[in-house]
Amino acid sequence: MKGSGEVAVKSVLKMADWSLGVDLSGSGPIFEAECTTCAESSGAKDGTSSPEEWCLQHAGRTGHTGYRGMITSFFRATCHAKSAS
């Protein structure tokens, strides 16, 4: 018998294989551009045209010519449970 304040923990372990794939259930990739001179950003957008247009507009306003393109993709892990042998 356990003393006061002690908790008995029972663990169950089971084998499983996992796979990772692109998550198609939500939005597509998110695109963003950032000026490498002043760190101003286009903000996150669903399509590539807005960040690219922002870069050209920013270059015209500031003369800055370097930009970092960032793409965020989403993944989903799926469990494929194995039966114990």
Short mmCIF file of C-alpha atoms in Angstrom, two decimals:
data_model
loop_
_atom_site.label_atom_id
_atom_site.label_comp_id
_atom_site.label_asym_id
_atom_site.label_seq_id
_atom_site.Cartn_x
_atom_site.Cartn_y
_atom_site.Cartn_z
CA MET A 1 0.00 0.00 0.00
CA LYS A 2 1.24 3.49 -0.87
CA GLY A 3 1.83 6.04 1.85
CA SER A 4 0.03 9.35 2.10
CA GLY A 5 0.56 11.59 -0.95
CA GLU A 6 2.10 8.88 -3.14
CA VAL A 7 0.47 7.97 -6.44
CA ALA A 8 0.85 4.67 -8.22
CA VAL A 9 1.50 5.11 -11.96
CA LYS A 10 0.89 2.36 -14.44
CA SER A 11 2.29 2.77 -17.96
CA VAL A 12 1.10 1.07 -21.11
CA LEU A 13 3.53 1.14 -23.99
CA LYS A 14 2.57 0.25 -27.50
CA MET A 15 4.53 0.36 -30.72
CA ALA A 16 3.47 2.71 -33.48
CA ASP A 17 4.81 4.00 -36.78
CA TRP A 18 4.34 7.67 -37.59
CA SER A 19 4.38 9.44 -40.93
CA LEU A 20 4.50 13.14 -41.73
CA GLY A 21 2.86 14.80 -44.68
CA VAL A 22 1.71 18.17 -45.93
CA ASP A 23 -1.53 19.21 -44.20
CA LEU A 24 -4.08 19.80 -46.95
CA SER A 25 -7.00 20.31 -44.56
CA GLY A 26 -6.32 24.02 -43.95
CA SER A 27 -4.88 26.88 -45.94
CA GLY A 28 -1.96 26.48 -48.29
CA PRO A 29 1.51 27.88 -47.60
CA ILE A 30 1.88 31.37 -46.10
CA PHE A 31 4.29 33.77 -47.82
CA GLU A 32 6.10 36.80 -46.37
CA ALA A 33 8.94 39.08 -47.44
CA GLU A 34 11.29 41.06 -45.24
CA CYS A 35 13.70 43.84 -46.19
CA THR A 36 17.26 42.86 -45.24
CA THR A 37 18.22 46.53 -44.86
CA CYS A 38 15.55 47.80 -42.44
CA ALA A 39 13.65 44.58 -41.44
CA GLU A 40 10.28 46.02 -42.54
CA SER A 41 7.92 43.20 -43.56
CA SER A 42 5.15 42.62 -46.06
CA GLY A 43 3.13 40.70 -43.50
CA ALA A 44 1.97 37.12 -43.98
CA LYS A 45 -0.16 36.45 -47.10
CA ASP A 46 -1.80 33.41 -48.69
CA GLY A 47 -0.30 34.06 -52.14
CA THR A 48 3.13 34.96 -53.53
CA SER A 49 2.05 38.03 -55.51
CA SER A 50 1.41 40.31 -52.50
CA PRO A 51 4.87 39.88 -50.89
CA GLU A 52 6.58 40.22 -54.27
CA GLU A 53 4.63 43.39 -55.09
CA TRP A 54 5.46 44.72 -51.61
CA CYS A 55 9.20 44.22 -52.29
CA LEU A 56 9.00 46.24 -55.50
CA GLN A 57 6.97 49.01 -53.85
CA HIS A 58 9.35 49.09 -50.88
CA ALA A 59 12.36 49.25 -53.23
CA GLY A 60 10.76 52.16 -55.08
CA ARG A 61 10.09 54.05 -51.83
CA THR A 62 13.38 53.35 -50.05
CA GLY A 63 15.98 52.24 -52.60
CA HIS A 64 16.52 49.05 -50.56
CA THR A 65 17.32 46.09 -52.82
CA GLY A 66 17.71 43.01 -50.58
CA TYR A 67 14.78 40.90 -49.39
CA ARG A 68 14.30 37.65 -47.50
CA GLY A 69 11.46 35.41 -48.71
CA MET A 70 9.83 33.22 -46.06
CA ILE A 71 7.39 30.41 -46.73
CA THR A 72 5.52 28.65 -43.92
CA SER A 73 4.09 25.23 -44.78
CA PHE A 74 1.97 23.10 -42.50
CA PHE A 75 2.44 19.40 -41.77
CA ARG A 76 0.35 16.75 -40.06
CA ALA A 77 1.66 13.67 -38.26
CA THR A 78 -0.36 10.46 -38.64
CA CYS A 79 -0.08 7.48 -36.33
CA HIS A 80 -0.17 3.98 -37.81
CA ALA A 81 -0.56 1.76 -34.73
CA LYS A 82 1.12 -1.65 -34.75
CA SER A 83 -0.55 -4.59 -33.10
CA ALA A 84 1.51 -6.34 -30.44
CA SER A 85 2.96 -9.66 -31.59
#
